[in-house]
Amino acid sequence: MGFVGLTLAVFFASKNNVVYGIEKDPKRLNSLKNGSPDFFEPKLKNLVLKNLESENLMFSKNIEDFIEIVNYIFITVGTPTKNGKIDLKFIKKIITDIAKLLCTSKNCPVIVIKSTIAPKTTNEIILPILEKISGRKIGKDLFLSTNPEFLREGTAIDDQFNPHVLVIGTCDDRSKQKMKNFFKSLYSQTIPRFFTNFATSELIKYSNNAFLATKISFINSIANLCQKIPGSSVDDVAKIIGLDPRIGPLFLKAGPGYGGSCLPKDLSSLITVFDNHGLDSKFFKSIENVNTHQVDEIINIFKDNLGNFTKKTITILGLSFKENSDDIRESRSIILIKKLKNKCQIKVHDPMAIEKTRKLFGDKIEYFSDVTESLKNSDCAIIMTPWNQYVNLKDFTMMKNPIIIDTRRILKNTKKIKYIPYGKSKN
Ligand code: UGA
């Protein structure tokens, strides 16, 4: 019942299916039973409560209690990476547990892999474990599908109800038919669906995230150039090249770099996949490099405008890796804090992610739930996450120096301050 699992569970339940959400962590399980997810996602809590009430959604620790009655089992465990190597321990464990249960079960549920995995994993690891331990045969009494996820944090519910595409990987006709039938009951026919094999579906997911990362690193590189070219504006460049239908307008917002639990992880896994196949991965490495250096670009802007860090107080506005989320995994703000915390005094504000950040930095930095308080006596504020509430900020008189570095260029009232929008140079 992590991010993808819970979102999927409420979606299925809202479409009038009976859903058992399996969660092993007792604390998280308890909060879910009380209708309280332990992370923030717009619209999610309401849907959890609504579906608990209608009894379409139930939470439990044990999959064994339901193995005889379920038609589909969606696997949504994490697949973290370490140094680009994907760690399959969670997915191997759950697949092994299910395979063991299938040994004695009469039921034939379709096992659907939603977790992001490297190409070949289903064919070479998941399917062999399932067949060997369960003693079953794919397409006969064992059914398996991959179904990569494209939802974004912050808009997960809307993305789940209205995906731009459905990708279904199978290697036998019966699994394919069962997936076809289920998805027909869930999604409007207008949503394109693509049936393919396991390897292609796995590669689609990696390619999709890698391409998004490419667009961001591309525009960030242009923004870095704009920093050096008087009068140039990265937003104008992005707007106009985005009008070319071959390019498209989305994912061209320059900023401090992409974060989160997906883009950085999937790109580094893809690099490993290239390396493992003896292929040149330098294209993808350069995308990663641009992203890694983005925080230093922001630090350089600070230095150019304020000199050194000695005796300075900096306010960081926004901690989550994107707006409308409390997720700080791979957040550029967290990296910025790590780089600056021993050099100057740091005050931080975020509407949602304070508690998670406090767990990382303890009393090394100061936390504020009120923006005005966070700005008091600061030498500079850096807007890192484009939360809506920062857009209309207008009073900066409480700052020692009203200098604002806006990495997302969202601030509207910029007259009475020294405003430094990243990627936009003065004439
Ligand atoms: C990403 C993909 O967008 C989803 O399609 C995918 O399902 C998901 O990963 C996943 O693999 O589970 P997510 O990480 O939730 O979704 O968020 P994004 O909206 O992709 O944002 C990622 C990062 O890129 C954020 O830090 C965001 O601020 C940054 N970003 C995004 C930019 O800097 N500029 C942009 O134009 C867009």
CSV table of C-alpha atoms and ligand atoms in Angstrom, one decimal:
chain,number,residue,atom,x,y,z
A,1,MET,CA,0.0,0.0,0.0
A,2,GLY,CA,2.6,2.5,-1.0
A,3,PHE,CA,2.0,5.3,-3.4
A,4,VAL,CA,1.0,3.3,-6.5
A,5,GLY,CA,-0.7,0.5,-4.6
A,6,LEU,CA,-3.0,2.7,-2.6
A,7,THR,CA,-3.9,4.9,-5.5
A,8,LEU,CA,-4.7,1.8,-7.6
A,9,ALA,CA,-6.7,0.2,-4.7
A,10,VAL,CA,-9.0,3.3,-4.3
A,11,PHE,CA,-9.5,3.4,-8.1
A,12,PHE,CA,-10.5,-0.2,-8.4
A,13,ALA,CA,-12.8,0.1,-5.4
A,14,SER,CA,-14.4,3.3,-6.8
A,15,LYS,CA,-15.2,1.3,-9.9
A,16,ASN,CA,-17.2,-1.1,-7.7
A,17,ASN,CA,-14.7,-3.9,-7.3
A,18,VAL,CA,-13.9,-5.4,-3.9
A,19,VAL,CA,-10.3,-4.7,-3.1
A,20,TYR,CA,-8.0,-6.1,-0.4
A,21,GLY,CA,-5.1,-3.8,0.1
A,22,ILE,CA,-2.2,-5.7,1.6
A,23,GLU,CA,0.2,-3.8,3.9
A,24,LYS,CA,2.9,-5.5,6.0
A,25,ASP,CA,3.9,-2.5,8.1
A,26,PRO,CA,1.7,-2.6,11.2
A,27,LYS,CA,1.8,1.2,11.8
A,28,ARG,CA,0.9,2.0,8.2
A,29,LEU,CA,-1.8,-0.7,8.2
A,30,ASN,CA,-3.4,0.7,11.3
A,31,SER,CA,-3.5,4.2,9.8
A,32,LEU,CA,-5.0,2.9,6.6
A,33,LYS,CA,-7.7,1.0,8.5
A,34,ASN,CA,-8.6,4.4,10.1
A,35,GLY,CA,-8.7,6.0,6.7
A,36,SER,CA,-5.5,7.9,7.1
A,37,PRO,CA,-2.7,7.3,4.5
A,38,ASP,CA,0.7,8.2,5.9
A,39,PHE,CA,1.6,10.4,2.9
A,40,PHE,CA,-0.2,13.3,1.3
A,41,GLU,CA,-1.8,13.1,-2.2
A,42,PRO,CA,-4.7,15.4,-3.2
A,43,LYS,CA,-8.1,13.6,-3.2
A,44,LEU,CA,-6.6,10.3,-1.9
A,45,LYS,CA,-7.8,10.4,1.7
A,46,ASN,CA,-11.4,11.2,0.8
A,47,LEU,CA,-11.4,8.2,-1.6
A,48,VAL,CA,-9.9,5.9,1.0
A,49,LEU,CA,-12.6,6.9,3.5
A,50,LYS,CA,-15.4,6.7,1.0
A,51,ASN,CA,-14.4,3.2,-0.1
A,52,LEU,CA,-13.8,1.9,3.4
A,53,GLU,CA,-17.3,3.1,4.2
A,54,SER,CA,-18.9,1.3,1.2
A,55,GLU,CA,-16.8,-1.8,2.2
A,56,ASN,CA,-15.4,-2.0,-1.3
A,57,LEU,CA,-11.9,-1.5,0.2
A,58,MET,CA,-10.4,-3.4,3.1
A,59,PHE,CA,-6.9,-3.5,4.4
A,60,SER,CA,-5.0,-6.5,5.7
A,61,LYS,CA,-1.6,-7.9,6.6
A,62,ASN,CA,-2.1,-11.2,4.9
A,63,ILE,CA,-2.5,-12.1,1.3
A,64,GLU,CA,-3.2,-15.8,2.3
A,65,ASP,CA,-6.7,-14.9,3.6
A,66,PHE,CA,-7.7,-13.8,0.1
A,67,ILE,CA,-5.8,-16.0,-2.3
A,68,GLU,CA,-8.9,-18.3,-2.9
A,69,ILE,CA,-11.3,-15.4,-3.8
A,70,VAL,CA,-9.4,-12.8,-5.8
A,71,ASN,CA,-9.4,-12.6,-9.6
A,72,TYR,CA,-6.4,-10.3,-9.9
A,73,ILE,CA,-3.3,-9.6,-7.7
A,74,PHE,CA,-1.6,-6.4,-8.5
A,75,ILE,CA,2.0,-6.2,-7.3
A,76,THR,CA,3.0,-2.7,-6.4
A,77,VAL,CA,6.0,-3.2,-4.1
A,78,GLY,CA,9.0,-0.8,-4.4
A,79,THR,CA,12.0,-1.6,-6.7
A,80,PRO,CA,14.6,0.7,-5.3
A,81,THR,CA,18.0,1.1,-7.0
A,82,LYS,CA,21.4,1.3,-5.4
A,83,ASN,CA,24.2,2.7,-7.6
A,84,GLY,CA,22.0,2.0,-10.6
A,85,LYS,CA,21.4,-1.6,-9.7
A,86,ILE,CA,17.8,-2.4,-9.1
A,87,ASP,CA,17.1,-4.3,-5.9
A,88,LEU,CA,14.5,-7.0,-6.5
A,89,LYS,CA,14.3,-8.4,-3.0
A,90,PHE,CA,10.7,-7.1,-2.3
A,91,ILE,CA,9.3,-8.3,-5.6
A,92,LYS,CA,11.1,-11.7,-5.4
A,93,LYS,CA,9.7,-12.2,-1.9
A,94,ILE,CA,6.1,-11.4,-2.7
A,95,ILE,CA,6.3,-13.5,-5.9
A,96,THR,CA,7.7,-16.4,-4.0
A,97,ASP,CA,5.0,-16.1,-1.3
A,98,ILE,CA,2.2,-16.0,-3.9
A,99,ALA,CA,3.8,-19.0,-5.8
A,100,LYS,CA,3.8,-21.0,-2.5
A,101,LEU,CA,0.2,-20.2,-1.9
A,102,LEU,CA,-0.7,-21.2,-5.5
A,103,CYS,CA,0.8,-24.7,-4.8
A,104,THR,CA,-2.2,-25.6,-2.7
A,105,SER,CA,-4.8,-23.2,-4.0
A,106,LYS,CA,-7.6,-24.0,-6.5
A,107,ASN,CA,-7.8,-20.4,-7.6
A,108,CYS,CA,-6.1,-19.0,-10.7
A,109,PRO,CA,-5.8,-15.2,-10.2
A,110,VAL,CA,-3.9,-13.1,-12.8
A,111,ILE,CA,-0.7,-11.8,-11.2
A,112,VAL,CA,-0.1,-8.3,-12.5
A,113,ILE,CA,3.3,-6.6,-12.2
A,114,LYS,CA,2.9,-2.8,-11.7
A,115,SER,CA,6.3,-2.3,-10.0
A,116,THR,CA,8.9,-0.8,-12.3
A,117,ILE,CA,11.4,-3.4,-13.4
A,118,ALA,CA,14.2,-3.6,-15.8
A,119,PRO,CA,13.7,-5.2,-19.2
A,120,LYS,CA,13.9,-9.1,-19.1
A,121,THR,CA,13.0,-9.3,-15.4
A,122,THR,CA,9.6,-10.8,-15.9
A,123,ASN,CA,10.8,-13.4,-18.4
A,124,GLU,CA,14.0,-14.3,-16.7
A,125,ILE,CA,13.2,-13.9,-13.0
A,126,ILE,CA,9.5,-13.5,-12.1
A,127,LEU,CA,8.0,-16.1,-14.4
A,128,PRO,CA,10.6,-18.8,-13.6
A,129,ILE,CA,10.0,-18.3,-9.8
A,130,LEU,CA,6.3,-18.5,-10.3
A,131,GLU,CA,6.3,-21.7,-12.4
A,132,LYS,CA,9.0,-23.5,-10.4
A,133,ILE,CA,7.5,-22.9,-6.9
A,134,SER,CA,3.8,-23.2,-7.8
A,135,GLY,CA,4.3,-26.2,-10.1
A,136,ARG,CA,1.9,-24.4,-12.5
A,137,LYS,CA,2.3,-23.6,-16.2
A,138,ILE,CA,1.8,-20.2,-17.8
A,139,GLY,CA,-1.3,-19.9,-19.8
A,140,LYS,CA,-2.7,-23.2,-18.4
A,141,ASP,CA,-3.2,-22.6,-14.7
A,142,LEU,CA,-0.9,-19.7,-14.1
A,143,PHE,CA,-1.7,-16.2,-15.4
A,144,LEU,CA,0.7,-13.3,-15.5
A,145,SER,CA,0.8,-9.7,-16.9
A,146,THR,CA,2.9,-6.6,-16.7
A,147,ASN,CA,1.1,-3.3,-16.6
A,148,PRO,CA,3.5,-0.3,-16.1
A,149,GLU,CA,2.2,2.8,-14.3
A,150,PHE,CA,2.4,6.4,-15.7
A,151,LEU,CA,0.8,8.4,-12.9
A,152,ARG,CA,2.5,11.4,-11.3
A,153,GLU,CA,2.6,12.3,-7.7
A,154,GLY,CA,0.5,15.3,-7.0
A,155,THR,CA,-2.0,14.4,-9.7
A,156,ALA,CA,-2.1,10.6,-9.1
A,157,ILE,CA,-5.9,10.2,-8.7
A,158,ASP,CA,-6.7,12.1,-11.9
A,159,ASP,CA,-4.0,10.2,-13.7
A,160,GLN,CA,-5.3,6.9,-12.4
A,161,PHE,CA,-8.9,7.6,-13.4
A,162,ASN,CA,-7.8,9.0,-16.8
A,163,PRO,CA,-4.6,7.5,-18.0
A,164,HIS,CA,-3.2,8.7,-21.3
A,165,VAL,CA,-2.5,5.1,-22.3
A,166,LEU,CA,-2.7,1.5,-20.9
A,167,VAL,CA,0.2,-0.9,-21.5
A,168,ILE,CA,-0.4,-4.6,-21.0
A,169,GLY,CA,2.4,-7.1,-21.4
A,170,THR,CA,1.6,-10.9,-21.5
A,171,CYS,CA,3.1,-14.0,-23.0
A,172,ASP,CA,-0.1,-16.1,-23.3
A,173,ASP,CA,-3.5,-15.5,-24.8
A,174,ARG,CA,-5.5,-16.4,-21.7
A,175,SER,CA,-3.8,-13.8,-19.5
A,176,LYS,CA,-4.2,-11.3,-22.3
A,177,GLN,CA,-7.9,-12.0,-22.6
A,178,LYS,CA,-8.4,-11.7,-18.8
A,179,MET,CA,-6.6,-8.4,-18.7
A,180,LYS,CA,-8.6,-7.1,-21.7
A,181,ASN,CA,-11.9,-8.0,-20.0
A,182,PHE,CA,-10.9,-6.4,-16.7
A,183,PHE,CA,-9.7,-3.2,-18.3
A,184,LYS,CA,-12.8,-3.0,-20.4
A,185,SER,CA,-14.8,-2.8,-17.2
A,186,LEU,CA,-12.5,0.0,-15.8
A,187,TYR,CA,-11.6,2.4,-18.6
A,188,SER,CA,-13.4,4.2,-21.3
A,189,GLN,CA,-12.8,2.8,-24.8
A,190,THR,CA,-11.3,6.2,-25.8
A,191,ILE,CA,-8.2,5.5,-23.8
A,192,PRO,CA,-5.6,3.9,-26.0
A,193,ARG,CA,-4.5,0.5,-24.9
A,194,PHE,CA,-1.4,-1.4,-26.2
A,195,PHE,CA,-0.9,-5.1,-25.8
A,196,THR,CA,2.6,-6.3,-26.1
A,197,ASN,CA,5.1,-8.8,-24.5
A,198,PHE,CA,6.8,-8.5,-21.1
A,199,ALA,CA,10.1,-7.1,-22.3
A,200,THR,CA,8.6,-4.3,-24.5
A,201,SER,CA,6.3,-3.2,-21.7
A,202,GLU,CA,9.2,-3.0,-19.3
A,203,LEU,CA,11.2,-1.0,-21.7
A,204,ILE,CA,8.3,1.3,-22.5
A,205,LYS,CA,8.2,2.4,-18.8
A,206,TYR,CA,12.0,3.0,-18.6
A,207,SER,CA,12.0,4.8,-21.9
A,208,ASN,CA,9.0,7.0,-20.9
A,209,ASN,CA,10.7,8.2,-17.7
A,210,ALA,CA,14.1,8.5,-19.4
A,211,PHE,CA,12.6,10.7,-22.1
A,212,LEU,CA,10.9,12.9,-19.5
A,213,ALA,CA,14.2,13.3,-17.7
A,214,THR,CA,15.8,14.1,-21.1
A,215,LYS,CA,13.3,17.0,-21.7
A,216,ILE,CA,14.0,18.4,-18.3
A,217,SER,CA,17.8,18.2,-18.5
A,218,PHE,CA,17.6,19.7,-22.0
A,219,ILE,CA,15.7,22.7,-21.0
A,220,ASN,CA,17.8,23.1,-17.8
A,221,SER,CA,20.9,23.2,-20.0
A,222,ILE,CA,19.3,25.9,-22.1
A,223,ALA,CA,18.4,27.8,-18.9
A,224,ASN,CA,22.0,27.6,-17.8
A,225,LEU,CA,22.9,29.2,-21.2
A,226,CYS,CA,20.2,31.9,-20.7
A,227,GLN,CA,21.9,32.8,-17.4
A,228,LYS,CA,24.9,33.9,-19.5
A,229,ILE,CA,23.0,35.6,-22.4
A,230,PRO,CA,21.7,39.1,-21.4
A,231,GLY,CA,18.0,39.5,-22.2
A,232,SER,CA,17.3,35.9,-22.8
A,233,SER,CA,14.4,34.0,-21.2
A,234,VAL,CA,14.2,30.2,-20.9
A,235,ASP,CA,10.4,30.3,-20.5
A,236,ASP,CA,10.0,32.1,-23.9
A,237,VAL,CA,12.3,29.6,-25.5
A,238,ALA,CA,10.3,26.7,-24.0
A,239,LYS,CA,7.0,28.2,-24.9
A,240,ILE,CA,7.9,28.7,-28.6
A,241,ILE,CA,9.8,25.4,-29.2
A,242,GLY,CA,6.8,23.7,-27.4
A,243,LEU,CA,4.5,25.0,-30.1
A,244,ASP,CA,6.3,22.7,-32.6
A,245,PRO,CA,4.1,19.6,-32.5
A,246,ARG,CA,7.2,17.5,-32.9
A,247,ILE,CA,8.4,18.8,-29.5
A,248,GLY,CA,5.3,19.6,-27.4
A,249,PRO,CA,5.0,22.0,-24.5
A,250,LEU,CA,5.1,19.7,-21.5
A,251,PHE,CA,8.1,18.9,-19.3
A,252,LEU,CA,10.0,22.0,-20.5
A,253,LYS,CA,9.9,23.9,-17.2
A,254,ALA,CA,13.4,24.7,-16.2
A,255,GLY,CA,14.2,24.4,-12.6
A,256,PRO,CA,16.6,23.0,-10.0
A,257,GLY,CA,16.5,19.5,-11.6
A,258,TYR,CA,14.1,16.6,-11.4
A,259,GLY,CA,13.7,14.7,-8.1
A,260,GLY,CA,11.3,12.1,-6.8
A,261,SER,CA,11.3,8.4,-6.5
A,262,CYS,CA,11.1,7.6,-10.2
A,263,LEU,CA,12.9,9.7,-12.8
A,264,PRO,CA,16.4,9.6,-11.1
A,265,LYS,CA,16.0,5.9,-10.2
A,266,ASP,CA,14.7,4.7,-13.6
A,267,LEU,CA,17.4,6.7,-15.5
A,268,SER,CA,20.2,5.2,-13.4
A,269,SER,CA,18.8,1.7,-13.9
A,270,LEU,CA,18.5,2.3,-17.6
A,271,ILE,CA,22.2,3.3,-17.7
A,272,THR,CA,23.0,0.0,-15.9
A,273,VAL,CA,20.9,-1.9,-18.5
A,274,PHE,CA,22.9,-0.3,-21.3
A,275,ASP,CA,26.2,-1.0,-19.5
A,276,ASN,CA,25.2,-4.7,-18.9
A,277,HIS,CA,24.5,-5.1,-22.6
A,278,GLY,CA,27.9,-3.6,-23.5
A,279,LEU,CA,26.2,-0.5,-25.0
A,280,ASP,CA,27.4,3.1,-24.8
A,281,SER,CA,25.3,4.8,-22.1
A,282,LYS,CA,26.9,8.3,-22.3
A,283,PHE,CA,23.7,9.9,-23.8
A,284,PHE,CA,21.8,8.9,-20.6
A,285,LYS,CA,24.8,9.7,-18.3
A,286,SER,CA,24.9,13.2,-19.7
A,287,ILE,CA,21.2,13.7,-18.8
A,288,GLU,CA,21.9,12.5,-15.3
A,289,ASN,CA,25.0,14.7,-15.1
A,290,VAL,CA,23.1,17.8,-16.0
A,291,ASN,CA,20.6,17.0,-13.3
A,292,THR,CA,23.2,16.4,-10.7
A,293,HIS,CA,24.8,19.8,-11.4
A,294,GLN,CA,21.6,21.8,-11.3
A,295,VAL,CA,21.7,22.4,-7.6
A,296,ASP,CA,25.3,23.8,-8.0
A,297,GLU,CA,23.9,26.2,-10.7
A,298,ILE,CA,21.5,27.5,-8.1
A,299,ILE,CA,24.3,27.8,-5.5
A,300,ASN,CA,26.4,29.8,-8.1
A,301,ILE,CA,23.5,32.2,-8.6
A,302,PHE,CA,23.5,32.8,-4.9
A,303,LYS,CA,27.3,33.4,-4.8
A,304,ASP,CA,27.1,35.7,-7.8
A,305,ASN,CA,24.6,37.9,-6.0
A,306,LEU,CA,25.5,37.6,-2.4
A,307,GLY,CA,29.2,36.6,-2.3
A,308,ASN,CA,30.0,34.0,0.2
A,309,PHE,CA,27.9,32.2,2.8
A,310,THR,CA,29.5,33.4,5.9
A,311,LYS,CA,27.1,34.7,8.5
A,312,LYS,CA,24.2,34.5,6.0
A,313,THR,CA,20.7,33.2,6.7
A,314,ILE,CA,18.9,31.6,3.8
A,315,THR,CA,15.2,30.6,3.6
A,316,ILE,CA,14.4,27.7,1.4
A,317,LEU,CA,10.8,27.8,0.2
A,318,GLY,CA,9.6,24.3,-0.7
A,319,LEU,CA,11.0,21.0,0.3
A,320,SER,CA,9.0,18.4,-1.5
A,321,PHE,CA,10.3,17.2,-4.9
A,322,LYS,CA,7.3,18.8,-6.5
A,323,GLU,CA,4.2,20.7,-5.6
A,324,ASN,CA,1.1,19.0,-4.1
A,325,SER,CA,3.2,16.3,-2.6
A,326,ASP,CA,4.9,15.7,0.8
A,327,ASP,CA,7.5,13.4,-0.8
A,328,ILE,CA,11.1,14.5,-0.3
A,329,ARG,CA,12.8,11.6,-2.0
A,330,GLU,CA,15.6,12.9,-4.2
A,331,SER,CA,14.2,16.4,-3.7
A,332,ARG,CA,16.6,19.0,-5.0
A,333,SER,CA,15.8,21.1,-1.9
A,334,ILE,CA,17.1,18.3,0.3
A,335,ILE,CA,20.3,18.2,-1.7
A,336,LEU,CA,20.6,22.0,-1.5
A,337,ILE,CA,20.2,21.9,2.3
A,338,LYS,CA,22.9,19.1,2.5
A,339,LYS,CA,25.3,21.3,0.6
A,340,LEU,CA,24.6,24.5,2.6
A,341,LYS,CA,23.8,23.4,6.1
A,342,ASN,CA,27.4,23.7,7.4
A,343,LYS,CA,28.1,26.9,5.6
A,344,CYS,CA,25.2,29.1,6.8
A,345,GLN,CA,22.0,29.3,8.8
A,346,ILE,CA,19.0,27.6,7.0
A,347,LYS,CA,15.3,28.2,7.6
A,348,VAL,CA,12.8,26.1,5.7
A,349,HIS,CA,9.2,26.3,4.8
A,350,ASP,CA,6.9,23.8,3.1
A,351,PRO,CA,3.1,23.3,3.4
A,352,MET,CA,3.4,19.5,3.6
A,353,ALA,CA,6.9,18.2,3.9
A,354,ILE,CA,8.2,19.7,7.1
A,355,GLU,CA,7.9,16.6,9.3
A,356,LYS,CA,9.7,14.3,6.8
A,357,THR,CA,12.5,16.9,6.5
A,358,ARG,CA,12.8,17.2,10.2
A,359,LYS,CA,13.5,13.5,10.4
A,360,LEU,CA,16.5,14.0,8.1
A,361,PHE,CA,18.1,17.1,9.6
A,362,GLY,CA,16.8,17.4,13.2
A,363,ASP,CA,17.9,20.6,14.8
A,364,LYS,CA,20.5,21.4,12.2
A,365,ILE,CA,18.1,23.7,10.4
A,366,GLU,CA,15.0,25.7,11.4
A,367,TYR,CA,11.5,24.7,10.3
A,368,PHE,CA,8.5,27.0,9.7
A,369,SER,CA,4.9,26.3,8.9
A,370,ASP,CA,4.4,30.1,8.3
A,371,VAL,CA,6.1,31.6,5.3
A,372,THR,CA,6.4,35.1,6.8
A,373,GLU,CA,8.1,33.7,9.9
A,374,SER,CA,10.5,31.7,7.7
A,375,LEU,CA,11.5,34.9,5.9
A,376,LYS,CA,12.3,37.0,9.0
A,377,ASN,CA,15.8,38.3,9.0
A,378,SER,CA,16.9,36.3,6.0
A,379,ASP,CA,19.5,37.5,3.6
A,380,CYS,CA,18.0,35.6,0.8
A,381,ALA,CA,15.1,33.2,0.0
A,382,ILE,CA,15.3,30.5,-2.6
A,383,ILE,CA,12.0,29.2,-4.1
A,384,MET,CA,12.7,25.6,-4.9
A,385,THR,CA,9.2,24.0,-5.2
A,386,PRO,CA,6.4,25.7,-7.2
A,387,TRP,CA,3.8,25.6,-4.5
A,388,ASN,CA,0.8,27.7,-5.3
A,389,GLN,CA,1.0,29.6,-2.1
A,390,TYR,CA,4.3,31.2,-3.1
A,391,VAL,CA,3.0,32.7,-6.4
A,392,ASN,CA,1.3,35.7,-4.8
A,393,LEU,CA,3.7,36.4,-2.0
A,394,LYS,CA,4.2,40.2,-1.8
A,395,ASP,CA,5.5,41.3,1.6
A,396,PHE,CA,9.2,40.7,2.0
A,397,THR,CA,9.8,43.6,4.4
A,398,MET,CA,10.7,41.2,7.3
A,399,MET,CA,13.8,40.0,5.4
A,400,LYS,CA,17.2,41.5,6.2
A,401,ASN,CA,17.8,41.7,2.4
A,402,PRO,CA,14.8,41.1,0.2
A,403,ILE,CA,16.6,39.0,-2.3
A,404,ILE,CA,14.6,36.2,-3.9
A,405,ILE,CA,16.1,33.5,-6.2
A,406,ASP,CA,13.2,31.9,-7.9
A,407,THR,CA,14.3,28.6,-9.5
A,408,ARG,CA,10.8,28.1,-10.9
A,409,ARG,CA,10.0,31.7,-11.9
A,410,ILE,CA,6.5,31.7,-10.3
A,411,LEU,CA,6.6,34.8,-8.2
A,412,LYS,CA,4.2,37.5,-9.5
A,413,ASN,CA,5.0,40.6,-7.3
A,414,THR,CA,8.6,41.3,-7.8
A,415,LYS,CA,8.8,45.1,-7.7
A,416,LYS,CA,10.1,45.9,-4.2
A,417,ILE,CA,12.7,43.1,-4.1
A,418,LYS,CA,15.8,42.0,-5.8
A,419,TYR,CA,14.3,39.3,-7.9
A,420,ILE,CA,16.5,36.7,-9.5
A,421,PRO,CA,14.6,34.4,-11.8
A,422,TYR,CA,16.7,31.3,-12.8
A,423,GLY,CA,17.0,31.1,-16.6
A,424,LYS,CA,16.1,34.7,-17.3
A,425,SER,CA,18.8,37.3,-17.7
A,426,LYS,CA,18.5,41.1,-17.5
A,427,ASN,CA,19.4,43.1,-20.6
B,1,UGA,C1,7.1,10.4,-13.0
B,1,UGA,C2,6.4,10.4,-14.3
B,1,UGA,O1,6.1,11.7,-14.7
B,1,UGA,C3,5.2,9.5,-14.3
B,1,UGA,O2,4.6,9.3,-15.6
B,1,UGA,C4,5.6,8.1,-13.7
B,1,UGA,O3,4.5,7.2,-13.6
B,1,UGA,C5,6.3,8.2,-12.4
B,1,UGA,O4,7.4,9.1,-12.5
B,1,UGA,C6,6.7,6.9,-11.9
B,1,UGA,O5,7.6,6.3,-12.6
B,1,UGA,O6,6.1,6.3,-11.0
B,1,UGA,P1,6.6,11.8,-10.7
B,1,UGA,O7,8.0,11.5,-10.4
B,1,UGA,O8,5.6,11.6,-9.7
B,1,UGA,O9,6.2,11.1,-12.1
B,1,UGA,O10,6.6,13.4,-11.0
B,1,UGA,P2,6.9,14.3,-12.3
B,1,UGA,O11,5.7,15.1,-12.6
B,1,UGA,O12,7.4,13.5,-13.4
B,1,UGA,O13,8.1,15.2,-11.8
B,1,UGA,C7,9.4,14.7,-11.6
B,1,UGA,C8,10.3,15.9,-11.3
B,1,UGA,O14,10.6,16.6,-12.5
B,1,UGA,C9,9.9,16.9,-10.2
B,1,UGA,O15,11.0,17.2,-9.4
B,1,UGA,C10,9.5,18.1,-11.0
B,1,UGA,O16,9.6,19.3,-10.3
B,1,UGA,C11,10.4,18.0,-12.2
B,1,UGA,N1,10.0,18.7,-13.4
B,1,UGA,C12,8.9,18.2,-14.1
B,1,UGA,C13,10.7,19.8,-13.9
B,1,UGA,O17,11.7,20.2,-13.3
B,1,UGA,N2,10.2,20.4,-15.0
B,1,UGA,C14,9.2,19.9,-15.7
B,1,UGA,O18,8.8,20.5,-16.8
B,1,UGA,C15,8.5,18.8,-15.2
